[in-house]
PDB file of C-alpha atoms in Angstrom:
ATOM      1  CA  UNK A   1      37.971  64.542  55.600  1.00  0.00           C
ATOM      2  CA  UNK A   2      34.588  63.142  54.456  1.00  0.00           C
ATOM      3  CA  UNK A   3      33.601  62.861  58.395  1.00  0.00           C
ATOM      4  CA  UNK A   4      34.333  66.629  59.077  1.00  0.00           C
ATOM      5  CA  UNK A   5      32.315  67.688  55.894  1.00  0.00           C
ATOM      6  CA  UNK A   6      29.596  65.199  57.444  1.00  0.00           C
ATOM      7  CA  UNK A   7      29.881  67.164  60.421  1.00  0.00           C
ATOM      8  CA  UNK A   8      29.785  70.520  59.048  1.00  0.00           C
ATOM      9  CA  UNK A   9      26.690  69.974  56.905  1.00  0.00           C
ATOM     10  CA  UNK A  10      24.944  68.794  59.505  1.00  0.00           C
ATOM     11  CA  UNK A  11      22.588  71.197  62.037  1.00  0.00           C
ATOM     12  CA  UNK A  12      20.380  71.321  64.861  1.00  0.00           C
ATOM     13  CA  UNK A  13      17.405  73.786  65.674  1.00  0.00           C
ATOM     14  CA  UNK A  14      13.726  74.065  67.030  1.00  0.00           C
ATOM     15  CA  UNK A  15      11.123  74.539  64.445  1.00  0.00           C
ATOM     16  CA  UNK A  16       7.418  74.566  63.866  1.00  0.00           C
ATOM     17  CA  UNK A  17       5.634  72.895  61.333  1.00  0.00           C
ATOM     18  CA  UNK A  18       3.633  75.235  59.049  1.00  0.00           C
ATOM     19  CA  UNK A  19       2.722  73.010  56.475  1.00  0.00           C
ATOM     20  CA  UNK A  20       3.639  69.810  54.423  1.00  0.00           C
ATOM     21  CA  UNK A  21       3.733  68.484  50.993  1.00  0.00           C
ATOM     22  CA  UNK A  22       3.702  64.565  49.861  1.00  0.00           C
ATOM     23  CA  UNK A  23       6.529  64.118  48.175  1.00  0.00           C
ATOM     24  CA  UNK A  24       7.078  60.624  45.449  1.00  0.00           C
ATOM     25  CA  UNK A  25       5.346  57.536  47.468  1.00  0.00           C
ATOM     26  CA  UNK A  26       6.578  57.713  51.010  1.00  0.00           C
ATOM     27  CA  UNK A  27       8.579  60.865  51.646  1.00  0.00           C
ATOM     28  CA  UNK A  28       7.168  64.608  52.551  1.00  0.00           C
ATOM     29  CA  UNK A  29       8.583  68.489  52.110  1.00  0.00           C
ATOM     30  CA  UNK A  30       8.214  70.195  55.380  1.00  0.00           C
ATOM     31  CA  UNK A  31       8.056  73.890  55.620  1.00  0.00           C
ATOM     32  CA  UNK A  32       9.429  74.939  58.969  1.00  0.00           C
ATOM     33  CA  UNK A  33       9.672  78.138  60.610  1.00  0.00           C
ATOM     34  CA  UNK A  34      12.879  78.189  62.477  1.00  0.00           C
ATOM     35  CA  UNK A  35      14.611  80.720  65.173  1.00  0.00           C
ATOM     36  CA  UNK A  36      17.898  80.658  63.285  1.00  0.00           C
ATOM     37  CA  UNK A  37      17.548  79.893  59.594  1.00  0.00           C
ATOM     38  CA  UNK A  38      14.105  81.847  59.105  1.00  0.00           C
ATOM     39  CA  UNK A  39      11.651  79.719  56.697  1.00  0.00           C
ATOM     40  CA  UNK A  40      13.549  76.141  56.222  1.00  0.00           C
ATOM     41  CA  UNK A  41      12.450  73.578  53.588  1.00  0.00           C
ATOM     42  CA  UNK A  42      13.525  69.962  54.604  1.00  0.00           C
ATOM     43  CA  UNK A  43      12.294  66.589  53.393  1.00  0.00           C
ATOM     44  CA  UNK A  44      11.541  63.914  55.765  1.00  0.00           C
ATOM     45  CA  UNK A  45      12.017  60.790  54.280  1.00  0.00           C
ATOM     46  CA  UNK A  46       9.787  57.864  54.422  1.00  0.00           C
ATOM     47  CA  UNK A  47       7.553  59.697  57.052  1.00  0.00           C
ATOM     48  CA  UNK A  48       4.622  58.379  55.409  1.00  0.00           C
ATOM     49  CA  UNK A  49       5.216  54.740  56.059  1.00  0.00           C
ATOM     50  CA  UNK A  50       3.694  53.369  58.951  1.00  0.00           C
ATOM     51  CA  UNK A  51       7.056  52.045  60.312  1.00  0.00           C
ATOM     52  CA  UNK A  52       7.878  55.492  60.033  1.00  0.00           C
ATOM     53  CA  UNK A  53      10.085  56.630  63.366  1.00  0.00           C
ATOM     54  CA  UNK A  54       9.123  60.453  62.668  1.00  0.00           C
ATOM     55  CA  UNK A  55       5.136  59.836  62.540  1.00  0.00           C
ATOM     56  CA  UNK A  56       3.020  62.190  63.392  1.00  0.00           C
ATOM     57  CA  UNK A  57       5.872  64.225  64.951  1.00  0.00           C
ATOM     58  CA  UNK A  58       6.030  66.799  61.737  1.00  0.00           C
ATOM     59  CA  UNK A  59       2.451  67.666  61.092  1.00  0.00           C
ATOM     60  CA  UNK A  60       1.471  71.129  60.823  1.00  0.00           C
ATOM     61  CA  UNK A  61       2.088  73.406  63.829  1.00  0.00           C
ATOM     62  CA  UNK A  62       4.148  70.252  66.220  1.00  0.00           C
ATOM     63  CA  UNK A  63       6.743  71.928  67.444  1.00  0.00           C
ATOM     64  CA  UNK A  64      10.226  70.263  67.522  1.00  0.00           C
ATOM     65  CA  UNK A  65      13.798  70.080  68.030  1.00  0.00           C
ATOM     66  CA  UNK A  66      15.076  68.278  64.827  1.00  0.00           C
ATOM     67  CA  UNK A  67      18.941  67.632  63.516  1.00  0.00           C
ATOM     68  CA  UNK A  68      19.199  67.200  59.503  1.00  0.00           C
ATOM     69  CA  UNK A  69      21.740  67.392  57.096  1.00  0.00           C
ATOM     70  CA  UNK A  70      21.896  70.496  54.499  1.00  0.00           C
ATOM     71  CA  UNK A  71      21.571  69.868  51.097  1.00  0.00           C
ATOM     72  CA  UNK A  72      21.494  72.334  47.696  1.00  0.00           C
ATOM     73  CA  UNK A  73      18.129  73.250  48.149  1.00  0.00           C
ATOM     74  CA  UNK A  74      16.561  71.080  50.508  1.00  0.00           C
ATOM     75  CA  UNK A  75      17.806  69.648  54.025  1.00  0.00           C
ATOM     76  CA  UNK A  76      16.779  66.675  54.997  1.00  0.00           C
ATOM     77  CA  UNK A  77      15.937  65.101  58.629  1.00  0.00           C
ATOM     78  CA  UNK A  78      17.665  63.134  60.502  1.00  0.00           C
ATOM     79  CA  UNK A  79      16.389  63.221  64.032  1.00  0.00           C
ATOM     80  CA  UNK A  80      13.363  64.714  65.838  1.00  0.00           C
ATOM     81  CA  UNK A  81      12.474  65.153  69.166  1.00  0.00           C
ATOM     82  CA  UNK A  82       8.642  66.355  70.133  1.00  0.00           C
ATOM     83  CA  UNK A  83       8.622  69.514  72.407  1.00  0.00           C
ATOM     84  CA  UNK A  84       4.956  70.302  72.264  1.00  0.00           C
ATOM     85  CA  UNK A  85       2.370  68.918  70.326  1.00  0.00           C
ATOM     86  CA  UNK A  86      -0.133  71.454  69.012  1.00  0.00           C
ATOM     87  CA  UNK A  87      -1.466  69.846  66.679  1.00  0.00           C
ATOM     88  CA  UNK A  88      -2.803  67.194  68.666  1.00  0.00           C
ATOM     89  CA  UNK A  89      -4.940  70.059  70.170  1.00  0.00           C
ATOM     90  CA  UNK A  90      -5.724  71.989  67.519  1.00  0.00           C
ATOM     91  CA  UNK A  91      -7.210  68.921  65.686  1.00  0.00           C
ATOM     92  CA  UNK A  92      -9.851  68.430  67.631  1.00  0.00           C
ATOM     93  CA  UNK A  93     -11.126  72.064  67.161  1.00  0.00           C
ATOM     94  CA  UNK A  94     -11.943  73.230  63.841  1.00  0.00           C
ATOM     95  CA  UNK A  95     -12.310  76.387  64.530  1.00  0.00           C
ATOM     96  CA  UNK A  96      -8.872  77.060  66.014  1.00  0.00           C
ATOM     97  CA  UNK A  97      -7.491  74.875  63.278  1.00  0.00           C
ATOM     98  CA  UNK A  98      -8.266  77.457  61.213  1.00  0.00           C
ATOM     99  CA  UNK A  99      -6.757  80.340  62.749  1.00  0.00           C
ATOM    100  CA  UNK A 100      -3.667  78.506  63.198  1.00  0.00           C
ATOM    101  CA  UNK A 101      -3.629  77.874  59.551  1.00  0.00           C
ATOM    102  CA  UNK A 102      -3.993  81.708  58.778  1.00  0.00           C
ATOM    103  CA  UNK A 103      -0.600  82.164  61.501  1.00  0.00           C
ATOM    104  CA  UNK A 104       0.872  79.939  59.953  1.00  0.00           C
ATOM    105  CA  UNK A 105       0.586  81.235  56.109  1.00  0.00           C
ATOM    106  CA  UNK A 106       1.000  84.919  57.542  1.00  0.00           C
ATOM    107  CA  UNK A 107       4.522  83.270  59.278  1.00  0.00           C
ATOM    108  CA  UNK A 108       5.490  81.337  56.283  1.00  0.00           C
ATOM    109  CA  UNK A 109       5.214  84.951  53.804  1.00  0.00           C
ATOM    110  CA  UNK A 110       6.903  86.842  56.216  1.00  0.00           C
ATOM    111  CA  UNK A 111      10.167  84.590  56.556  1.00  0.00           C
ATOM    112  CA  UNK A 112      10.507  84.030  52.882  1.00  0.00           C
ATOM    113  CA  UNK A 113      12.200  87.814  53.032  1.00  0.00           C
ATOM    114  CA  UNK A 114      13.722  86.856  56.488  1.00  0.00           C
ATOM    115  CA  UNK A 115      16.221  83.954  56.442  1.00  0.00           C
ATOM    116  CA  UNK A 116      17.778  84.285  58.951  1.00  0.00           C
ATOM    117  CA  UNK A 117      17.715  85.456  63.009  1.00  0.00           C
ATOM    118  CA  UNK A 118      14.082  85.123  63.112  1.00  0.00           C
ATOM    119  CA  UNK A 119      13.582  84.635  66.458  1.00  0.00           C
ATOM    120  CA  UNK A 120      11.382  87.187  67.593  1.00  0.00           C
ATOM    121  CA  UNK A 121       8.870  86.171  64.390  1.00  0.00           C
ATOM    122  CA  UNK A 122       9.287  82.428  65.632  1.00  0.00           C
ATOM    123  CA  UNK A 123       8.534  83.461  69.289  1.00  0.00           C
ATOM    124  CA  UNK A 124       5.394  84.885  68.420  1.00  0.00           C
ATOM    125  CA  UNK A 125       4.013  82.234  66.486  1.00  0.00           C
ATOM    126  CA  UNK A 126       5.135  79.623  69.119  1.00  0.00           C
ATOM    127  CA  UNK A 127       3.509  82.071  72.064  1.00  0.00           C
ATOM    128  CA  UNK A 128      -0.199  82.535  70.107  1.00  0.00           C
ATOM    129  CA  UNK A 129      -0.130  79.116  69.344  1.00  0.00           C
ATOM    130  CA  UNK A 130       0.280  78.218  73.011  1.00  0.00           C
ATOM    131  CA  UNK A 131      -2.656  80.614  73.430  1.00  0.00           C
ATOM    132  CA  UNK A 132      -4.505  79.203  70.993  1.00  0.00           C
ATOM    133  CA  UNK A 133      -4.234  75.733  72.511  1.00  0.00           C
ATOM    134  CA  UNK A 134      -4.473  76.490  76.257  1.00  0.00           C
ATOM    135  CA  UNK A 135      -7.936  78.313  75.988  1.00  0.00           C
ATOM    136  CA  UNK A 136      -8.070  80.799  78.135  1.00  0.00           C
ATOM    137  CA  UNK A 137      -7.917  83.691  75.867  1.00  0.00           C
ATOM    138  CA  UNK A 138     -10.553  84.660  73.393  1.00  0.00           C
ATOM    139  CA  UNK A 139      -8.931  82.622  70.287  1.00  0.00           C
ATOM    140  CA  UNK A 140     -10.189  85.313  67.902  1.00  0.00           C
ATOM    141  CA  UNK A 141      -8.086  88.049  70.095  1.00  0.00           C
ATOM    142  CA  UNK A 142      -5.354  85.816  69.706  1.00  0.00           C
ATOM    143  CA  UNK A 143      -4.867  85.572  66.176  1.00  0.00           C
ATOM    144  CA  UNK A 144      -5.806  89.991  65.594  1.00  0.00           C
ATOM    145  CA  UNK A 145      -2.948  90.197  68.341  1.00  0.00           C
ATOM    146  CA  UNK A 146      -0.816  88.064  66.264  1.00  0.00           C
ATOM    147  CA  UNK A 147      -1.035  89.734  63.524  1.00  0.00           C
ATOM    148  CA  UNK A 148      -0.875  93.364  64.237  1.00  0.00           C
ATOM    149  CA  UNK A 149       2.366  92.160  66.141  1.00  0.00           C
ATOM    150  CA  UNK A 150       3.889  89.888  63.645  1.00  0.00           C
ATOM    151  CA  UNK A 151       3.502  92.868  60.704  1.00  0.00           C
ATOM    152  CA  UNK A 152       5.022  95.135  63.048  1.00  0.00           C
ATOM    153  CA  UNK A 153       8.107  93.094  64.002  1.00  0.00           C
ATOM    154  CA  UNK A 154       7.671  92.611  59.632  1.00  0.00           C
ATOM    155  CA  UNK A 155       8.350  96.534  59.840  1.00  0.00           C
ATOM    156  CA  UNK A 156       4.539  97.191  58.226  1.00  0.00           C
ATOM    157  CA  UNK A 157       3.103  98.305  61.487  1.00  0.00           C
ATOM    158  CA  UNK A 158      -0.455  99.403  61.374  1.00  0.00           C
ATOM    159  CA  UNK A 159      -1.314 103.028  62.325  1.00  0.00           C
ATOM    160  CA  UNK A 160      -2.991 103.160  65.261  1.00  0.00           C
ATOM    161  CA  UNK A 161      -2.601 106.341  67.336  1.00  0.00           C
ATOM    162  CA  UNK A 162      -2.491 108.817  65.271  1.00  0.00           C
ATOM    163  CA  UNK A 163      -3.374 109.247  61.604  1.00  0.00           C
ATOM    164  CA  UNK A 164      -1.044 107.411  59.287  1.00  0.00           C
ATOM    165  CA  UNK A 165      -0.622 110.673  57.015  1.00  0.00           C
ATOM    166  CA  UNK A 166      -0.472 113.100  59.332  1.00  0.00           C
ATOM    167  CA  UNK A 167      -0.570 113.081  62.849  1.00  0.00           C
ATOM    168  CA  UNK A 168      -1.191 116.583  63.672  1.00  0.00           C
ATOM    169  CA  UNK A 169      -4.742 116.189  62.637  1.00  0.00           C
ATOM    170  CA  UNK A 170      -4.879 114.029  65.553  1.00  0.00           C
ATOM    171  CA  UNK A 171      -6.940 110.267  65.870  1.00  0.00           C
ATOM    172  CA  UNK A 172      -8.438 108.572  62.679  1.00  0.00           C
ATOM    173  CA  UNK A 173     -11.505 108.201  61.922  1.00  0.00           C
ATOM    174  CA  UNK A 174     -11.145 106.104  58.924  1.00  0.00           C
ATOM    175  CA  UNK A 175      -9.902 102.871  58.417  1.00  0.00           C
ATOM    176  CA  UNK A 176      -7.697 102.032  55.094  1.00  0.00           C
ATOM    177  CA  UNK A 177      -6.047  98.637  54.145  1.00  0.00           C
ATOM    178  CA  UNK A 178      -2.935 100.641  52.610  1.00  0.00           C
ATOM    179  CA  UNK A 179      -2.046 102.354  56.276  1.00  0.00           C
ATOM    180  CA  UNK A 180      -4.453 101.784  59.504  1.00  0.00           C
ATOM    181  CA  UNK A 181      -5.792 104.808  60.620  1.00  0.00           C
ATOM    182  CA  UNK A 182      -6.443 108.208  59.215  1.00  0.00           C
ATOM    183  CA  UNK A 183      -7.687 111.514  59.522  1.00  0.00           C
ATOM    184  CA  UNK A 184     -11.295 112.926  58.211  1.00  0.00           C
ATOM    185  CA  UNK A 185      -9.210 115.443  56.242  1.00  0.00           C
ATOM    186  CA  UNK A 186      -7.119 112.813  54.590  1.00  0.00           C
ATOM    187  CA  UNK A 187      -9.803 110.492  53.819  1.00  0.00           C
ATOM    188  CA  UNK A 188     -11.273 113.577  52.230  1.00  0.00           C
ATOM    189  CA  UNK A 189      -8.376 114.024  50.418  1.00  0.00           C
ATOM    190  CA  UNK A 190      -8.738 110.839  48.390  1.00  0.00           C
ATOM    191  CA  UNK A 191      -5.210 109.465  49.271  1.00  0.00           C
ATOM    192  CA  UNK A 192      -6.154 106.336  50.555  1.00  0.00           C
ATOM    193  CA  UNK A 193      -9.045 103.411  49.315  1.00  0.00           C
ATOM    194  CA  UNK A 194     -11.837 101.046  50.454  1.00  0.00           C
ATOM    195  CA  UNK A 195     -11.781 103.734  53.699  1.00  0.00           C
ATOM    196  CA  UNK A 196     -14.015 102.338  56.236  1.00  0.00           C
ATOM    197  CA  UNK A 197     -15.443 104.738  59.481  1.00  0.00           C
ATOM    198  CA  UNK A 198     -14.165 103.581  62.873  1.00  0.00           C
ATOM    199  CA  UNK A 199     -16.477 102.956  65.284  1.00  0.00           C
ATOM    200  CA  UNK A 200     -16.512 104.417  68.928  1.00  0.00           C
ATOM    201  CA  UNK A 201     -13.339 103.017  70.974  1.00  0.00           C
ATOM    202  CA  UNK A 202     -11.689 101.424  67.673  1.00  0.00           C
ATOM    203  CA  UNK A 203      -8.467 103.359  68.376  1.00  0.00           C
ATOM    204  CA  UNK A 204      -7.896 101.626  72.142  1.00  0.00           C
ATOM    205  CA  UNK A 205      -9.156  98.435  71.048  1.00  0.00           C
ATOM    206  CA  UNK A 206      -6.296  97.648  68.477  1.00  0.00           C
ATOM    207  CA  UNK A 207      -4.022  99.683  70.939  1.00  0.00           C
ATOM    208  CA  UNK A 208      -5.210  96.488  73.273  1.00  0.00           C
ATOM    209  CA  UNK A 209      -4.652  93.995  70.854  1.00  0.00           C
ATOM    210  CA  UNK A 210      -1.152  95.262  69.850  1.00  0.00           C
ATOM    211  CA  UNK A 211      -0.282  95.768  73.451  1.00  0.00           C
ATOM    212  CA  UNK A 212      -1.471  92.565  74.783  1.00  0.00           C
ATOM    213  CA  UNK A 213      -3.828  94.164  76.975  1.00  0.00           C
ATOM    214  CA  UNK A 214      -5.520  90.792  78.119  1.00  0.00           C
ATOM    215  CA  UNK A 215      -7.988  91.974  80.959  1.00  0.00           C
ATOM    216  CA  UNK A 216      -9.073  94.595  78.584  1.00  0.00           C
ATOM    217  CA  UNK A 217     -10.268  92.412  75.941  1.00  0.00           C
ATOM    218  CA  UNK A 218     -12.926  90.234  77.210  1.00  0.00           C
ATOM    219  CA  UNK A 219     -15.827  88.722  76.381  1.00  0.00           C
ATOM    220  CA  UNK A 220     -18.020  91.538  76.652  1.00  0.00           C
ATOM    221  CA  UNK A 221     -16.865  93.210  73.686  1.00  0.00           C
ATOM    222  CA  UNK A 222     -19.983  93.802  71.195  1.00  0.00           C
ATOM    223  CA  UNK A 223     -19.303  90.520  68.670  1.00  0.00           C
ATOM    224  CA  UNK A 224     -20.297  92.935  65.277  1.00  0.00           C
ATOM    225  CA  UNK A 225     -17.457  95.272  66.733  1.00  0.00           C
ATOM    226  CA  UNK A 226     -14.854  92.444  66.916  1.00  0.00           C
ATOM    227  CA  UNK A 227     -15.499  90.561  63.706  1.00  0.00           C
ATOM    228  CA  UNK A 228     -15.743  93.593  61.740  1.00  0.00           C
ATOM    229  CA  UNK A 229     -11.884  94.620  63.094  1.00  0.00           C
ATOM    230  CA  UNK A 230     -11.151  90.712  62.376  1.00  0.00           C
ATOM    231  CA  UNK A 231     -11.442  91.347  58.800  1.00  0.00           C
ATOM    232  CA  UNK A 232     -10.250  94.857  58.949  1.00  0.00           C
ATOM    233  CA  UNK A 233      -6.649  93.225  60.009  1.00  0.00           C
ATOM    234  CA  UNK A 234      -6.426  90.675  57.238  1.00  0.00           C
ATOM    235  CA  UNK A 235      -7.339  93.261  54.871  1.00  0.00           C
ATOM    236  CA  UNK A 236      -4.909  95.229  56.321  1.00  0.00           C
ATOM    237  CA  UNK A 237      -2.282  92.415  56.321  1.00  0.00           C
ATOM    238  CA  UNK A 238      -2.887  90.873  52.657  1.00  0.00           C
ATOM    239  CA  UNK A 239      -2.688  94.373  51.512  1.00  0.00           C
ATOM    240  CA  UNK A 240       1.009  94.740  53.117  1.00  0.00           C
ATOM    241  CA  UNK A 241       1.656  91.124  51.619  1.00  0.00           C
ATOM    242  CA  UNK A 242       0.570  91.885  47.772  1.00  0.00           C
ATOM    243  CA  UNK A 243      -1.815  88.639  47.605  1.00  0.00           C
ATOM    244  CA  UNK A 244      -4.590  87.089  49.383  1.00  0.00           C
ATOM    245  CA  UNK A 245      -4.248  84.930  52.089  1.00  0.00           C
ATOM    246  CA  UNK A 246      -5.417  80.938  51.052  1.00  0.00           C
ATOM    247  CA  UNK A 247      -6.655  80.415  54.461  1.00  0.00           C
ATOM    248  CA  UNK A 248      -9.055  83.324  55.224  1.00  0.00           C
ATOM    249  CA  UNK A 249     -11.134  81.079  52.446  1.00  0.00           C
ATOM    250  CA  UNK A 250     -11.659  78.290  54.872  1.00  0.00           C
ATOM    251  CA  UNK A 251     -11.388  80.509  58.358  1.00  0.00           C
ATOM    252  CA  UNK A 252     -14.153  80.371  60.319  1.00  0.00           C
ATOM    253  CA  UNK A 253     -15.788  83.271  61.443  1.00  0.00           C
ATOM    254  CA  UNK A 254     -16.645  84.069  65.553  1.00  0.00           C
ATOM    255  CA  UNK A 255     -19.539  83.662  66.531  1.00  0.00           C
ATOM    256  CA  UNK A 256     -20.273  83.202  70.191  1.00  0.00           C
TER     257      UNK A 256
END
């Protein structure tokens, strides 16, 4: 009887690390984004011992396969297995670091109202991380690409086409935190705050970024242009997530 409870309460998955918390003397919290059980805490215990078998194996953004037992409101981890090791990578490049931190806070807020199936979320933090680490995309087009993705799949997708308020005025021509894109008439309007004016090509670009239209979004983009829609997305996201993001204090900007 005890052996098939044993059984039952115990589970297997692939997660990524997003961040960690010391816990007493030797053991840690991990939060972990997971494809089945959304945002999971677990405690690793003894991981900060240096006879430790887990090790370095659950810093922020390793990705794993780990088996742990459930618990009432924390699981705890039994076995872990190393898939691919971001943050070996990511370590050695502040700059990156940093823009994996901000995925990995914008992850963490999205699955605490998605706990479970959360693959596609999981998916696209495990794909711009790859990115992130293999170099050969711009890393700051990475992380705007993330994001106007992951608030989509969220169901906040930014307005990009057409004005958010009404799309028979055709394009915006303002930017707004609250929606995207809207309309001169709108913004005149006073419906929306802290409107910004869109620069030439600002529709296409974020219909690049959303798209994943790589070839399209090289290096020869004007770097004013890019940085300024860099912060235009946060805004846009910590607006649709009712706080500030922690990391955007420590991101660092582009500047190529």
């Amino acid at each position: 009887m005890s052996s098939a409870l044993s059984t039952k309460k115990t589970f297997r998955d692939r997660a990524i690390v997003l961040r960690t918390q010391d816990l007493a003397d030797y053991d840690r919290i991990l939060i972990l984004a997971t494809p089945s059980s959304g945002l999971l805490h677990a405690v690793a215990q003894g991981i900060r011992k240096p006879s430790s078998k887990f090790g370095a194996r659950l810093e922020p953004f390793m990705f794993v396969d780990f088996e742990a037992v459930r618990g009432r409101s924390l699981a705890t981890i039994s076995q872990v297995v190393t898939r691919r090791p971001f943050a070996a990578d990511l370590a050695t490049d502040y700059g990156r670091y940093t823009l994996a931190l901000v995925m990995a806070e914008v992850t963490e807020q999205i699955l605490k109202h998605r706990q479970a199936d959360s693959d596609q979320e999981f998916s696209l933090l495990l794909g711009a991380l790859g990115a992130l680490t293999e170099g050969r995309l711009s890393p700051y087009r990475v992380l705007d690409s993330f994001l106007l993705r992951m608030m989509h799949q969220a169901g906040w997708s930014m307005a990009i086409a057409a004005c958010a308020s009404d799309s028979d005025h055709g394009q915006g021509v303002f930017f707004s935190p609250q929606v995207g894109l809207i309309c001169r008439a709108c913004a005149q309007a006073g419906l929306y705050q802290k409107l910004s004016p869109l620069a030439a090509g600002s529709a296409l670009y974020l219909s690049d970024l959303a798209l994943g239209r790589w070839e399209r979004l090289g290096e020869d983009l004007p770097l004013a242009f890019c940085q300024t829609w860099s912060d235009h997305i946060m805004d846009y996201v910590e607006w649709q997530l009712e706080r500030p993001l922690k990391a955007r204090a420590i991101f660092e900007k582009e500047t190529r």
